[in-house]
Short mmCIF file of C-alpha atoms and ligand atoms in Angstrom, two decimals:
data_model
loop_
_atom_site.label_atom_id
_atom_site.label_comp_id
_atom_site.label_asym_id
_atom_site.label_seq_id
_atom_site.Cartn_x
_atom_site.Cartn_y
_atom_site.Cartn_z
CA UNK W 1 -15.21 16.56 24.36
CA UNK W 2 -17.39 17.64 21.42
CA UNK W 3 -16.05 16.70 17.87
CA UNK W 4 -17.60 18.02 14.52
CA UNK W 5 -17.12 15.79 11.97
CA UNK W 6 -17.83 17.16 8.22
CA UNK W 7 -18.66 13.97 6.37
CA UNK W 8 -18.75 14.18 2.15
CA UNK W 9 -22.26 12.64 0.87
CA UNK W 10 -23.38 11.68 -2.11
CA UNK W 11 -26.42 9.56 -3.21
CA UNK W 12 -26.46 9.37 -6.72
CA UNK W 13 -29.64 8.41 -6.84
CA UNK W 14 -30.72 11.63 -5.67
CA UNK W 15 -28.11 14.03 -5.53
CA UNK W 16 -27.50 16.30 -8.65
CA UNK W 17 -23.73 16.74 -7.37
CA UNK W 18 -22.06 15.96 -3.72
CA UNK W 19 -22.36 18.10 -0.67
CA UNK W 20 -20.77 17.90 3.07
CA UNK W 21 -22.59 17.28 5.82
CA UNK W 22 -21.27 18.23 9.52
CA UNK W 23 -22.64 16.20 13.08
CA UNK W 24 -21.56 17.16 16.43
CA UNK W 25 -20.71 14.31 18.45
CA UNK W 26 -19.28 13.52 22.31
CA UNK W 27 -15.79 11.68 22.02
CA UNK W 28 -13.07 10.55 24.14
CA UNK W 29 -9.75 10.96 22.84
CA UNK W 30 -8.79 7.09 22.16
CA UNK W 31 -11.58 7.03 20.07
CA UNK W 32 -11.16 5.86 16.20
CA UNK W 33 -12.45 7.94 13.67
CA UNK W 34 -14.30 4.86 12.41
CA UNK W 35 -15.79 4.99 16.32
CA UNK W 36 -17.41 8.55 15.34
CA UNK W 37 -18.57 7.20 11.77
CA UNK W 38 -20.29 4.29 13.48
CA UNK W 39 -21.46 6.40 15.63
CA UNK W 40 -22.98 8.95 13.19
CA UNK W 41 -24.77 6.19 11.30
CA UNK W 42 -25.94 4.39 14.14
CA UNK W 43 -27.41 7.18 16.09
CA UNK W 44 -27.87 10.25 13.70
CA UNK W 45 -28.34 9.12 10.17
CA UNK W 46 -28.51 5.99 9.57
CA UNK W 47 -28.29 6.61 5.15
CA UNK W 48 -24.24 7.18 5.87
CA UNK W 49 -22.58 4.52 3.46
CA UNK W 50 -18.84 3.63 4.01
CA UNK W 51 -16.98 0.39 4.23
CA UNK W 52 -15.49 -1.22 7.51
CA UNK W 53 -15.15 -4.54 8.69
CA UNK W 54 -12.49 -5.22 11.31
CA UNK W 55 -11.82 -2.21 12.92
CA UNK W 56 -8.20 -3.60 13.59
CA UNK W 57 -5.81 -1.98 10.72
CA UNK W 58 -5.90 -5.81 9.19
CA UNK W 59 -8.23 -5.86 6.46
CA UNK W 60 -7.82 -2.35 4.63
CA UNK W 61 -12.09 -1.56 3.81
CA UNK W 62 -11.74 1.68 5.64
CA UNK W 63 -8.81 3.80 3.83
CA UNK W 64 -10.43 7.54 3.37
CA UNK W 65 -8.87 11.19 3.47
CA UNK W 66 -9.16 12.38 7.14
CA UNK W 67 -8.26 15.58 7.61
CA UNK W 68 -7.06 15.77 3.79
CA UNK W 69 -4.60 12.73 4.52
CA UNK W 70 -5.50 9.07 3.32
CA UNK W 71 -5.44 7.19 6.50
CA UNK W 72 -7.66 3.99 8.01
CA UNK W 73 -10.12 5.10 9.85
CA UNK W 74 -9.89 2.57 12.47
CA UNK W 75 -5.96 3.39 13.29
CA UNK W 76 -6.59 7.17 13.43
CA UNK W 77 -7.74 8.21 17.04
CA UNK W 78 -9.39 11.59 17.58
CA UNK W 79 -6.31 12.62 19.47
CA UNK W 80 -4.31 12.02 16.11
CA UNK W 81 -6.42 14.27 14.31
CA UNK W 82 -8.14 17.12 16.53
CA UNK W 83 -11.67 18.16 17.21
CA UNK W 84 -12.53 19.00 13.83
CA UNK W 85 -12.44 16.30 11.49
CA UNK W 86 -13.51 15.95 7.91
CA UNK W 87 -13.86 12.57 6.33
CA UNK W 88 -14.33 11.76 2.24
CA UNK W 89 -13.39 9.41 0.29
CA UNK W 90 -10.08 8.41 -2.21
CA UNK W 91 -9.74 10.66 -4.35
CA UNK W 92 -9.13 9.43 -8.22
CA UNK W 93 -11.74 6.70 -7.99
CA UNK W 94 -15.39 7.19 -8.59
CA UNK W 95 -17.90 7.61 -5.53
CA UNK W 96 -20.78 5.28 -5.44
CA UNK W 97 -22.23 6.76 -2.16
CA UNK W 98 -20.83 8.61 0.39
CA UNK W 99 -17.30 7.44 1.67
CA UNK W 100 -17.46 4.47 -0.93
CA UNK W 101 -15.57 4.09 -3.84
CA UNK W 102 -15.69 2.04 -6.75
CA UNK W 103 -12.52 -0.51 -5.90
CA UNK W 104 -13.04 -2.65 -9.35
CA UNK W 105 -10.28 -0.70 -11.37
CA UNK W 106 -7.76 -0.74 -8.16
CA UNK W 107 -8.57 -4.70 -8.50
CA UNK W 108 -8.42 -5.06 -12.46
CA UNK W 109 -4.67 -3.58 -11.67
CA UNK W 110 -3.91 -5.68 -8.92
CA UNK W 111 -4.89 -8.85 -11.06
CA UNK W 112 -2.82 -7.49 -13.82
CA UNK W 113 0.56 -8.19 -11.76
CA UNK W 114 -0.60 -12.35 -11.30
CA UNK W 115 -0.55 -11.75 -7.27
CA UNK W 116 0.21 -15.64 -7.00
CA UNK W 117 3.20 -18.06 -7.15
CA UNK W 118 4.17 -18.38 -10.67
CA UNK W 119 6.63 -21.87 -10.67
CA UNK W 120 5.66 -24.74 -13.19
CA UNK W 121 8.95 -26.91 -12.47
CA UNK W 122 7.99 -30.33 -11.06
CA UNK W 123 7.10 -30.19 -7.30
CA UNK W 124 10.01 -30.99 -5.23
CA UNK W 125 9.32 -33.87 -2.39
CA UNK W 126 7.92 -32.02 0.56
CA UNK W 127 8.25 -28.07 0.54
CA UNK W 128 9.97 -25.57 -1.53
CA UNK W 129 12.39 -24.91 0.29
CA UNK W 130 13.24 -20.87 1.12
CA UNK W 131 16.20 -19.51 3.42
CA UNK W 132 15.42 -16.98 6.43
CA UNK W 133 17.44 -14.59 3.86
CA UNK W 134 15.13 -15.19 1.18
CA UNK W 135 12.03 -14.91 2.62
CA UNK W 136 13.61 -11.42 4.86
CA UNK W 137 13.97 -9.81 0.89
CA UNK W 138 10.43 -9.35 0.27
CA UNK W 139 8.97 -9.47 3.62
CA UNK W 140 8.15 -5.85 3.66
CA UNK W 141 5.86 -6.11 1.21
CA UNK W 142 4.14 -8.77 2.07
CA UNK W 143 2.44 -6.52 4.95
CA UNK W 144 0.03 -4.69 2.22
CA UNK W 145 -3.45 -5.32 2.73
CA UNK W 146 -4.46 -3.73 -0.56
CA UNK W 147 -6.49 -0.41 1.25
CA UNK W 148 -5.57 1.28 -1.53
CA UNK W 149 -3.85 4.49 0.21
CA UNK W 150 -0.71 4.64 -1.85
CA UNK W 151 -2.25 4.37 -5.14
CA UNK W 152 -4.86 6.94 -4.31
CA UNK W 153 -2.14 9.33 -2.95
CA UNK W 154 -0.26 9.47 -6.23
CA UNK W 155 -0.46 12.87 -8.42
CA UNK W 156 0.83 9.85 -11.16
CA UNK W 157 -2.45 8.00 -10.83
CA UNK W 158 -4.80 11.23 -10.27
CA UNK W 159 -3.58 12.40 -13.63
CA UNK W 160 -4.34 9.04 -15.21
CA UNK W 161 -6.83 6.17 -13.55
CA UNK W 162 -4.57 3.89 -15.97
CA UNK W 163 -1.32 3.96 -14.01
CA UNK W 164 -1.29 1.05 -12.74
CA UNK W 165 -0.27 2.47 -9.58
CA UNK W 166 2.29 1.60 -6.25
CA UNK W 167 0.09 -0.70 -4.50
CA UNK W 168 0.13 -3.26 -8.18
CA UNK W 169 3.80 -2.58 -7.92
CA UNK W 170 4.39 -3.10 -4.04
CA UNK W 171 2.42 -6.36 -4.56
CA UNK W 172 4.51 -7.64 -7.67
CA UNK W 173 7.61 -6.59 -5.73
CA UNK W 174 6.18 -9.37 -3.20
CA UNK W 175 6.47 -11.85 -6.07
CA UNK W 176 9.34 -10.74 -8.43
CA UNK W 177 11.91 -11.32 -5.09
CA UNK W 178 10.56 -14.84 -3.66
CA UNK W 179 13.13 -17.09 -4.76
CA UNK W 180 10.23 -19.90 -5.13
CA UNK W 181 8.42 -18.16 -8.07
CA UNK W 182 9.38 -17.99 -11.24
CA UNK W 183 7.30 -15.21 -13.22
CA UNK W 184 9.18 -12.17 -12.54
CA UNK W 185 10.12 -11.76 -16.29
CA UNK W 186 6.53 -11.36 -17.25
CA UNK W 187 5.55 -9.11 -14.15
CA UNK W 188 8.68 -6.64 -14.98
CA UNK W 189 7.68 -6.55 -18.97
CA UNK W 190 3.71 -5.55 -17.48
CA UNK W 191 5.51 -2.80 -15.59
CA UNK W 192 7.75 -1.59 -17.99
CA UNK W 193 4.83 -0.94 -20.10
CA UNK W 194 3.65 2.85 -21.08
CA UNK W 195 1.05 2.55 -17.74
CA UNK W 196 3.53 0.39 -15.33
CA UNK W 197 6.27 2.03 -13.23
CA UNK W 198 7.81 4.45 -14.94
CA UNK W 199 5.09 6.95 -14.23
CA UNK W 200 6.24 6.58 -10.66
CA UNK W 201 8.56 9.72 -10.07
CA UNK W 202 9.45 9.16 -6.26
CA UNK W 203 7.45 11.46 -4.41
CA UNK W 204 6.83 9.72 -1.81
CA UNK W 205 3.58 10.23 -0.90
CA UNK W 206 2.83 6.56 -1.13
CA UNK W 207 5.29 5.97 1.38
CA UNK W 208 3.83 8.81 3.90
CA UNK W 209 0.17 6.76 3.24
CA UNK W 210 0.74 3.59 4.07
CA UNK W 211 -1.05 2.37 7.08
CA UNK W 212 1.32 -0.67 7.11
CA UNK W 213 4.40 1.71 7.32
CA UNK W 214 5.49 -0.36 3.81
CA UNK W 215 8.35 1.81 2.77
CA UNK W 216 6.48 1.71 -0.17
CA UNK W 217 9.02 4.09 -3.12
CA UNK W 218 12.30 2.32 -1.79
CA UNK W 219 10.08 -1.34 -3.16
CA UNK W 220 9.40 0.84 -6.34
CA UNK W 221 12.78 1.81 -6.62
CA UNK W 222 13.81 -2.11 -6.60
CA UNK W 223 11.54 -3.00 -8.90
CA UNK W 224 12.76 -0.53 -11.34
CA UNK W 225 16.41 -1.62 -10.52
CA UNK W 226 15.37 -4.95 -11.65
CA UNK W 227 14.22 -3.89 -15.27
CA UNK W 228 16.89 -1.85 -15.72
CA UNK W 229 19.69 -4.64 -14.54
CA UNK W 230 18.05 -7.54 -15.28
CA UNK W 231 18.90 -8.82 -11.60
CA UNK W 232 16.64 -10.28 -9.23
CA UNK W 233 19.05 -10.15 -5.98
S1 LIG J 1 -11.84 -1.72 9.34
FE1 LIG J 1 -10.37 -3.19 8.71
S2 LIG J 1 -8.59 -1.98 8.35
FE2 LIG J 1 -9.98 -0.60 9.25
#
């Protein structure tokens, strides 16, 4: 079958503003939008500029709005997402060419939640020790892979860059619940701040983005619990 795909372009370096560009191209059903991508650069233009690397859902380079929904490109097949397809990038992050975003301020967030184990009491002989219950209370979000979908699907962070966004808070929640770390005082005062998780007013469109099928608002919603109550069960 044909498929158009209507890609967004931009070259800053010589575009005054961005523009779409549309390519017709033969497709089977099963394949990935990131198939028709490749296959636009490799055969048709090779100046397309978008990120990619496993092509297996695992390491999150390839989040973009197909079709107007943020979505990997390499889990969405053409039979997901029809004949016509258009493809751009996150919205509420700056393009630096094409289907590429500037990820730096997604990161500067992510670092601002310490995504490692905070514990300075002495090291126990052998391993710290952590119950099939304990590790099942934060397992769920321990499946991000930091595409940044969620956050980029938020009306919260298109209004302000600053939020600090649910894929921060998804990976604190990781944290804040493993009963080996001891820093979730610290990571719930960060997100009780004026940009931290209070600007999150459950509309789920996180949820509906994640390629990971996180259930992204429900982690939210523990994380405020936790400020609120004090409690970390
Ligand atoms: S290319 Fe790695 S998640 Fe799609």
């Amino acid at each position: 079958m044909e498929v158009t795909l209507r890609i967004f372009r931009y070259n800053p370096e010589k575009d005054k503003k961005p523009h779409y560009e549309t390519y017709k191209i033969e497709a089977e059903q099963t394949d990935q939008v990131l198939d028709l991508l490749n296959r636009v650069k490799w055969e048709q233009d090779g100046t397309l500029a978008y990120r990619r690397s496993c092509a297996h859902g695992i390491c999150g380079s390839d989040a973009l709005r197909i079709n107007g929904v943020n979505r990997l490109a390499c889990k969405v097949l053409v039979r997901d997402v029809g004949t016509k397809i258009t493809v751009e990038p996150l919205l509420g992050m700056s393009v630096i060419k094409d289907l590429i975003v500037d990820m730096e301020p997604f990161f500067d967030h992510y670092r601002i939640i310490k995504p490692y184990l905070i514990n300075d009491e002495p090291l126990p002989v052998g391993e710290r020790i952590q119950s099939q219950e304990e590790r099942a209370r934060f397992d769920d979000t321990t499946k991000c892979i930091l595409c940044a979908a969620c956050t980029t699907s938020c009306p919260s962070f298109w209004a302000s860059g600053e939020y600090i966004g649910p894929a921060a808070i998804v990976l604190a929640h990781r944290f804040i619940f493993d009963s080996r770390d001891r820093g979730a005082r610290e990571r719930l005062e960060e997100l009780n701040g004026r940009m931290g998780i209070w600007r999150c007013h459950d509309i789920f469109n996180c949820t509906d983005a994640c390629p990971r099928e996180i259930e992204v608002t429900k982690a939210l919603g523990e994380v405020k619990l936790a400020i609120i109550t004090g409690r970390l069960d």
